[in-house]
Structures are given as C-alpha cells and as structure tokens.
C-alpha cells in the first residue's frame, strides 16, 4: 500500500518569499491533516480537511498561510510571505474516516523541511 | 483535551526491555490512550492504543493502570531502530471527536549498542 506522499522534501527560501507544499494522501482516505513541527517540539495541527471541506483551521495563521484540497484528494499548503519563524517541518497525514471515527490510525508522510533565511 | 506528561528523555541498552511511562491524571472516560513514535527524519507512526485493558501487538505492549491515570509503553527487546521520539496522546472519541491527534513533547529514547 502506498503511503502519504509529500513534496518537495526540502525547501530553502528567503523571508518574504512564497512557498507551496504538496501532499497526496493514501487512496480512499477522506481526512487530510497538515501539521507544523518546529525543531525540538511535537507536531502542531494547522488544518484538517474532511473530503474537501475544512473541519478545523483554528491554528492556521490565516494572514499568511492558506491550504486547499481540490476534489477531496491532493492538498497544497502555501505560505505567503514567509517569515523566519516559519522554518519547520511540514507534515501531511491522512486517515480513512476522520471526524466521527472511533479509533483509527493517522498515517504520516515524511514531511517537507522548510528553511527560511 | 486532557494532557499527558512524559519524561523528556530515556536511555536503554540494545536487546533489553524498555518501559516508557506516561501520566494522564485528568483522563476522561471517553479518552483512548494512543502511542505514536517518530524516527529521525520521518513522520510519526502509530504504535499502539488502548482504553482500559493491557494491549499487545507486534511492535509493543501497552500497560494501563487500573485507575487509568498512567500507562506504560513496553518495548520487549529494544533495537537500535527503536531510537525515536515516543508520543503518548489522549484521544477523545466522544461527540467532540474530530479524529485529530494533539502531540506533546514526547520522550526521546536513545538505544545504546
């Protein structure tokens, strides 16, 4: 079974530039999550999609971050403009059902490591 | 969401058992206890979960205290590949459940040869 695919693996940009990350979840998974992981910390949820609708984006800095999930499959996360504090690993995860499920697993990709200089 | 407390780091010798503790004194009746681990340069991966009874799978065992205020992840025979950050997470499956996981700091496990 193919896992969660993310690209690029690494990205280096200068502050005030824009950047986009792409995620392809496991086939058939309805729920997709984007997490931000700053060095030395646990992952923090940025946004959760159920199919192509947003379930939770309370932690997403909406003045600079945006995300979309077209047709309920792939997703992109964009930062514009980037700040130094956005340097982190951006992880995408998916699960079969998500909201309302009893106890399913989340499957994570390997992440995109972003460095903002 | 209820919080968990884990030691920042632990050390183990290769081929010995490892007991990773987790305190969750404010756990509610609908909270399941989940463990994920994160190997270097990878995303987290599921290890095990339980509610009240002890659980075993091919990766590990989960021992849950009778009052459910603490739990222990047991790796029966640590290998160098088990060196990772281990996260203990409470997951509410009640009406507010959205499926998300809320991660804490976790325990960094070092395994010495």
Tab-separated table of N, CA and C in Angstrom, chain B residues 1-109:
chain	number	residue	atom	x	y	z
B	1	UNK	N	-8.650	19.240	25.555
B	1	UNK	CA	-8.166	17.866	25.580
B	1	UNK	C	-7.301	17.639	26.807
B	2	UNK	N	-7.413	16.452	27.383
B	2	UNK	CA	-6.619	16.135	28.557
B	2	UNK	C	-5.151	16.054	28.183
B	3	UNK	N	-4.287	16.382	29.164
B	3	UNK	CA	-2.862	16.458	28.893
B	3	UNK	C	-2.154	15.198	29.370
B	4	UNK	N	-0.981	14.964	28.791
B	4	UNK	CA	-0.128	13.868	29.234
B	4	UNK	C	1.222	14.427	29.652
B	5	UNK	N	1.901	13.709	30.543
B	5	UNK	CA	3.238	14.088	30.990
B	5	UNK	C	4.171	12.922	30.767
B	6	UNK	N	5.259	13.187	30.060
B	6	UNK	CA	6.251	12.152	29.771
B	6	UNK	C	7.646	12.675	30.111
B	7	UNK	N	8.566	11.782	30.469
B	7	UNK	CA	9.954	12.248	30.662
B	7	UNK	C	10.510	12.736	29.329
B	8	UNK	N	11.400	13.731	29.386
B	8	UNK	CA	11.968	14.273	28.163
B	8	UNK	C	12.806	13.251	27.412
B	9	UNK	N	13.566	12.451	28.160
B	9	UNK	CA	14.458	11.508	27.504
B	9	UNK	C	14.681	10.276	28.366
B	10	UNK	N	15.021	9.173	27.712
B	10	UNK	CA	15.361	7.925	28.388
B	10	UNK	C	16.436	7.226	27.581
B	11	UNK	N	17.192	6.381	28.287
B	11	UNK	CA	18.221	5.585	27.627
B	11	UNK	C	17.962	4.110	27.861
B	12	UNK	N	18.353	3.309	26.906
B	12	UNK	CA	18.213	1.871	27.054
B	12	UNK	C	19.395	1.194	26.379
B	13	UNK	N	19.662	-0.033	26.799
B	13	UNK	CA	20.661	-0.835	26.118
B	13	UNK	C	19.987	-1.730	25.099
B	14	UNK	N	20.682	-1.969	24.020
B	14	UNK	CA	20.147	-2.829	22.963
B	14	UNK	C	19.811	-4.206	23.520
B	15	UNK	N	18.697	-4.761	23.039
B	15	UNK	CA	18.210	-6.097	23.393
B	15	UNK	C	17.668	-6.190	24.813
B	16	UNK	N	17.530	-5.068	25.493
B	16	UNK	CA	16.891	-5.071	26.808
B	16	UNK	C	15.491	-4.473	26.709
B	17	UNK	N	14.608	-4.806	27.653
B	17	UNK	CA	13.278	-4.200	27.612
B	17	UNK	C	13.314	-2.725	27.993
B	18	UNK	N	12.366	-1.979	27.456
B	18	UNK	CA	12.249	-0.553	27.745
B	18	UNK	C	10.823	-0.264	28.199
B	19	UNK	N	10.716	0.491	29.288
B	19	UNK	CA	9.410	0.882	29.806
B	19	UNK	C	9.300	2.397	29.729
B	20	UNK	N	8.419	2.896	28.871
B	20	UNK	CA	8.249	4.331	28.685
B	20	UNK	C	6.974	4.764	29.411
B	21	UNK	N	7.107	5.600	30.456
B	21	UNK	CA	5.929	5.971	31.235
B	21	UNK	C	5.195	7.184	30.674
B	22	UNK	N	3.920	7.265	31.018
B	22	UNK	CA	3.092	8.412	30.641
B	22	UNK	C	2.064	8.649	31.737
B	23	UNK	N	1.997	9.862	32.247
B	23	UNK	CA	0.989	10.225	33.234
B	23	UNK	C	-0.128	11.015	32.576
B	24	UNK	N	-1.359	10.671	32.924
B	24	UNK	CA	-2.526	11.385	32.379
B	24	UNK	C	-3.606	11.408	33.448
B	25	UNK	N	-3.368	12.194	34.490
B	25	UNK	CA	-4.231	12.195	35.671
B	25	UNK	C	-5.617	12.770	35.397
B	26	UNK	N	-5.781	13.554	34.327
B	26	UNK	CA	-7.093	14.159	34.050
B	26	UNK	C	-7.834	13.421	32.932
B	27	UNK	N	-7.470	12.185	32.704
B	27	UNK	CA	-8.086	11.411	31.625
B	27	UNK	C	-9.585	11.255	31.875
B	28	UNK	N	-10.369	11.316	30.807
B	28	UNK	CA	-11.820	11.150	30.948
B	28	UNK	C	-12.219	9.757	30.461
B	29	UNK	N	-13.477	9.430	30.716
B	29	UNK	CA	-13.946	8.097	30.381
B	29	UNK	C	-13.931	7.772	28.895
B	30	UNK	N	-13.978	8.786	28.053
B	30	UNK	CA	-14.003	8.546	26.602
B	30	UNK	C	-12.644	8.773	25.950
B	31	UNK	N	-11.603	8.944	26.754
B	31	UNK	CA	-10.258	9.117	26.202
B	31	UNK	C	-9.588	7.767	25.991
B	32	UNK	N	-9.153	7.531	24.768
B	32	UNK	CA	-8.286	6.404	24.500
B	32	UNK	C	-6.831	6.871	24.631
B	33	UNK	N	-5.960	5.951	24.980
B	33	UNK	CA	-4.530	6.243	25.103
B	33	UNK	C	-3.838	5.718	23.844
B	34	UNK	N	-3.232	6.638	23.111
B	34	UNK	CA	-2.537	6.283	21.872
B	34	UNK	C	-1.050	6.542	22.034
B	35	UNK	N	-0.254	5.727	21.380
B	35	UNK	CA	1.188	5.949	21.289
B	35	UNK	C	1.607	5.980	19.826
B	36	UNK	N	2.343	7.004	19.505
B	36	UNK	CA	2.983	7.122	18.198
B	36	UNK	C	4.482	7.303	18.438
B	37	UNK	N	5.281	6.983	17.440
B	37	UNK	CA	6.701	7.259	17.548
B	37	UNK	C	7.179	7.913	16.254
B	38	UNK	N	8.252	8.684	16.398
B	38	UNK	CA	8.789	9.405	15.249
B	38	UNK	C	10.272	9.095	15.131
B	39	UNK	N	10.618	8.330	14.120
B	39	UNK	CA	12.016	8.034	13.830
B	39	UNK	C	12.671	9.265	13.215
B	40	UNK	N	13.983	9.376	13.292
B	40	UNK	CA	14.672	10.549	12.732
B	40	UNK	C	14.323	10.779	11.261
B	41	UNK	N	14.021	12.013	10.931
B	41	UNK	CA	13.722	12.451	9.561
B	41	UNK	C	12.483	11.790	8.957
B	42	UNK	N	11.595	11.301	9.810
B	42	UNK	CA	10.349	10.711	9.313
B	42	UNK	C	9.151	11.308	10.036
B	43	UNK	N	7.958	11.078	9.482
B	43	UNK	CA	6.754	11.470	10.180
B	43	UNK	C	6.417	10.466	11.261
B	44	UNK	N	5.563	10.849	12.204
B	44	UNK	CA	5.162	9.907	13.256
B	44	UNK	C	4.480	8.668	12.668
B	45	UNK	N	4.601	7.561	13.395
B	45	UNK	CA	3.909	6.339	13.000
B	45	UNK	C	3.204	5.749	14.215
B	46	UNK	N	2.075	5.120	13.952
B	46	UNK	CA	1.259	4.505	15.002
B	46	UNK	C	2.013	3.351	15.648
B	47	UNK	N	1.888	3.263	16.975
B	47	UNK	CA	2.480	2.129	17.680
B	47	UNK	C	1.392	1.234	18.269
B	48	UNK	N	0.530	1.814	19.099
B	48	UNK	CA	-0.451	1.011	19.806
B	48	UNK	C	-1.474	1.935	20.456
B	49	UNK	N	-2.649	1.420	20.796
B	49	UNK	CA	-3.587	2.204	21.582
B	49	UNK	C	-4.431	1.283	22.459
B	50	UNK	N	-5.025	1.859	23.513
B	50	UNK	CA	-5.867	1.076	24.401
B	50	UNK	C	-6.801	1.962	25.208
B	51	UNK	N	-7.756	1.319	25.879
B	51	UNK	CA	-8.723	2.056	26.693
B	51	UNK	C	-8.565	1.708	28.167
B	52	UNK	N	-8.760	0.438	28.510
B	52	UNK	CA	-8.654	0.021	29.906
B	52	UNK	C	-7.750	-1.189	30.079
B	53	UNK	N	-7.869	-2.125	29.179
B	53	UNK	CA	-7.100	-3.366	29.314
B	53	UNK	C	-5.732	-3.227	28.664
B	54	UNK	N	-4.796	-4.037	29.142
B	54	UNK	CA	-3.480	-4.081	28.529
B	54	UNK	C	-3.604	-4.603	27.097
B	55	UNK	N	-2.744	-4.108	26.226
B	55	UNK	CA	-2.809	-4.431	24.807
B	55	UNK	C	-1.440	-4.875	24.328
B	56	UNK	N	-1.435	-5.822	23.403
B	56	UNK	CA	-0.184	-6.274	22.798
B	56	UNK	C	-0.325	-6.256	21.289
B	57	UNK	N	0.723	-5.864	20.594
B	57	UNK	CA	0.802	-6.068	19.147
B	57	UNK	C	2.236	-6.410	18.796
B	58	UNK	N	2.524	-6.486	17.523
B	58	UNK	CA	3.851	-6.959	17.113
B	58	UNK	C	4.945	-5.941	17.452
B	59	UNK	N	4.557	-4.692	17.651
B	59	UNK	CA	5.561	-3.665	17.933
B	59	UNK	C	5.841	-3.513	19.422
B	60	UNK	N	4.790	-3.579	20.234
B	60	UNK	CA	4.946	-3.220	21.645
B	60	UNK	C	3.774	-3.731	22.469
B	61	UNK	N	3.858	-3.478	23.772
B	61	UNK	CA	2.743	-3.739	24.691
B	61	UNK	C	2.398	-2.438	25.383
B	62	UNK	N	1.138	-2.298	25.743
B	62	UNK	CA	0.672	-1.135	26.479
B	62	UNK	C	0.046	-1.616	27.777
B	63	UNK	N	0.626	-1.152	28.886
B	63	UNK	CA	0.100	-1.483	30.206
B	63	UNK	C	-0.601	-0.240	30.747
B	64	UNK	N	-1.869	-0.410	31.130
B	64	UNK	CA	-2.680	0.718	31.597
B	64	UNK	C	-3.005	0.501	33.058
B	65	UNK	N	-2.754	1.514	33.884
B	65	UNK	CA	-3.046	1.413	35.306
B	65	UNK	C	-4.540	1.230	35.528
B	66	UNK	N	-4.886	0.617	36.651
B	66	UNK	CA	-6.291	0.325	36.927
B	66	UNK	C	-7.132	1.594	36.985
B	67	UNK	N	-6.574	2.672	37.526
B	67	UNK	CA	-7.314	3.940	37.595
B	67	UNK	C	-7.166	4.772	36.315
B	68	UNK	N	-6.433	4.253	35.357
B	68	UNK	CA	-6.199	4.864	34.043
B	68	UNK	C	-5.469	6.198	34.102
B	69	UNK	N	-4.880	6.532	35.229
B	69	UNK	CA	-4.192	7.815	35.313
B	69	UNK	C	-2.743	7.737	34.834
B	70	UNK	N	-2.312	6.569	34.484
B	70	UNK	CA	-0.980	6.421	33.913
B	70	UNK	C	-0.953	5.193	33.012
B	71	UNK	N	0.041	5.157	32.150
B	71	UNK	CA	0.229	3.997	31.284
B	71	UNK	C	1.706	3.858	30.965
B	72	UNK	N	2.077	2.687	30.482
B	72	UNK	CA	3.475	2.409	30.155
B	72	UNK	C	3.547	1.684	28.823
B	73	UNK	N	4.351	2.220	27.930
B	73	UNK	CA	4.636	1.535	26.671
B	73	UNK	C	5.843	0.648	26.897
B	74	UNK	N	5.721	-0.606	26.521
B	74	UNK	CA	6.796	-1.563	26.752
B	74	UNK	C	7.318	-2.075	25.410
B	75	UNK	N	8.609	-1.833	25.201
B	75	UNK	CA	9.300	-2.450	24.066
B	75	UNK	C	10.051	-3.639	24.646
B	76	UNK	N	9.737	-4.830	24.213
B	76	UNK	CA	10.228	-6.016	24.901
B	76	UNK	C	11.717	-6.248	24.704
B	77	UNK	N	12.216	-5.836	23.553
B	77	UNK	CA	13.638	-6.040	23.261
B	77	UNK	C	14.085	-4.913	22.348
B	78	UNK	N	14.639	-3.865	22.939
B	78	UNK	CA	14.979	-2.680	22.154
B	78	UNK	C	16.062	-2.978	21.128
B	79	UNK	N	15.894	-2.413	19.950
B	79	UNK	CA	16.929	-2.465	18.918
B	79	UNK	C	17.340	-1.028	18.598
B	80	UNK	N	18.433	-0.893	17.872
B	80	UNK	CA	18.905	0.450	17.517
B	80	UNK	C	17.854	1.188	16.693
B	81	UNK	N	17.032	0.425	15.947
B	81	UNK	CA	15.997	1.062	15.125
B	81	UNK	C	14.836	1.599	15.948
B	82	UNK	N	14.805	1.278	17.239
B	82	UNK	CA	13.750	1.807	18.108
B	82	UNK	C	14.084	3.185	18.658
B	83	UNK	N	15.269	3.692	18.356
B	83	UNK	CA	15.635	5.038	18.805
B	83	UNK	C	14.745	6.050	18.088
B	84	UNK	N	13.938	6.778	18.873
B	84	UNK	CA	12.922	7.651	18.290
B	84	UNK	C	12.349	8.531	19.392
B	85	UNK	N	11.453	9.437	18.998
B	85	UNK	CA	10.657	10.185	19.968
B	85	UNK	C	9.309	9.473	20.083
B	86	UNK	N	8.924	9.146	21.314
B	86	UNK	CA	7.683	8.425	21.569
B	86	UNK	C	6.660	9.376	22.173
B	87	UNK	N	5.498	9.438	21.539
B	87	UNK	CA	4.441	10.345	21.985
B	87	UNK	C	3.277	9.559	22.585
B	88	UNK	N	2.871	9.963	23.759
B	88	UNK	CA	1.694	9.426	24.417
B	88	UNK	C	0.579	10.462	24.236
B	89	UNK	N	-0.535	10.070	23.647
B	89	UNK	CA	-1.590	11.023	23.269
B	89	UNK	C	-2.941	10.499	23.729
B	90	UNK	N	-3.728	11.378	24.360
B	90	UNK	CA	-5.097	11.014	24.708
B	90	UNK	C	-6.022	11.447	23.582
B	91	UNK	N	-6.859	10.546	23.162
B	91	UNK	CA	-7.740	10.831	22.039
B	91	UNK	C	-9.182	10.619	22.460
B	92	UNK	N	-9.927	11.706	22.512
B	92	UNK	CA	-11.329	11.660	22.922
B	92	UNK	C	-12.165	11.152	21.757
B	93	UNK	N	-12.872	10.073	21.980
B	93	UNK	CA	-13.733	9.577	20.903
B	93	UNK	C	-15.192	9.903	21.177
B	94	UNK	N	-15.400	10.874	22.077
B	94	UNK	CA	-16.757	11.310	22.341
B	94	UNK	C	-17.297	12.175	21.223
B	95	UNK	N	-18.366	12.896	21.519
B	95	UNK	CA	-19.058	13.671	20.488
B	95	UNK	C	-18.196	14.769	19.900
B	96	UNK	N	-17.159	15.199	20.623
B	96	UNK	CA	-16.307	16.275	20.112
B	96	UNK	C	-15.179	15.750	19.241
B	97	UNK	N	-15.132	14.462	19.045
B	97	UNK	CA	-14.019	13.871	18.316
B	97	UNK	C	-13.990	14.326	16.864
B	98	UNK	N	-12.861	14.871	16.440
B	98	UNK	CA	-12.700	15.216	15.030
B	98	UNK	C	-11.689	14.290	14.369
B	99	UNK	N	-11.094	13.402	15.137
B	99	UNK	CA	-10.109	12.487	14.584
B	99	UNK	C	-8.681	12.962	14.724
B	100	UNK	N	-8.477	14.243	15.051
B	100	UNK	CA	-7.119	14.773	15.082
B	100	UNK	C	-6.349	14.234	16.284
B	101	UNK	N	-5.029	14.312	16.190
B	101	UNK	CA	-4.140	13.997	17.299
B	101	UNK	C	-3.473	15.283	17.766
B	102	UNK	N	-3.382	15.459	19.080
B	102	UNK	CA	-2.684	16.597	19.653
B	102	UNK	C	-1.422	16.072	20.326
B	103	UNK	N	-0.271	16.459	19.795
B	103	UNK	CA	1.013	15.949	20.268
B	103	UNK	C	1.590	16.835	21.363
B	104	UNK	N	2.242	16.194	22.345
B	104	UNK	CA	3.048	16.905	23.329
B	104	UNK	C	4.500	16.860	22.906
B	105	UNK	N	5.397	16.933	23.904
B	105	UNK	CA	6.836	16.948	23.619
B	105	UNK	C	7.397	15.556	23.371
B	106	UNK	N	6.783	14.554	23.972
B	106	UNK	CA	7.250	13.191	23.799
B	106	UNK	C	8.501	12.863	24.591
B	107	UNK	N	8.894	11.598	24.534
B	107	UNK	CA	10.113	11.092	25.176
B	107	UNK	C	11.093	10.659	24.089
B	108	UNK	N	12.301	11.226	24.143
B	108	UNK	CA	13.342	10.813	23.203
B	108	UNK	C	14.054	9.597	23.770
B	109	UNK	N	13.965	8.483	23.072
B	109	UNK	CA	14.592	7.238	23.510
B	109	UNK	C	15.904	7.032	22.774
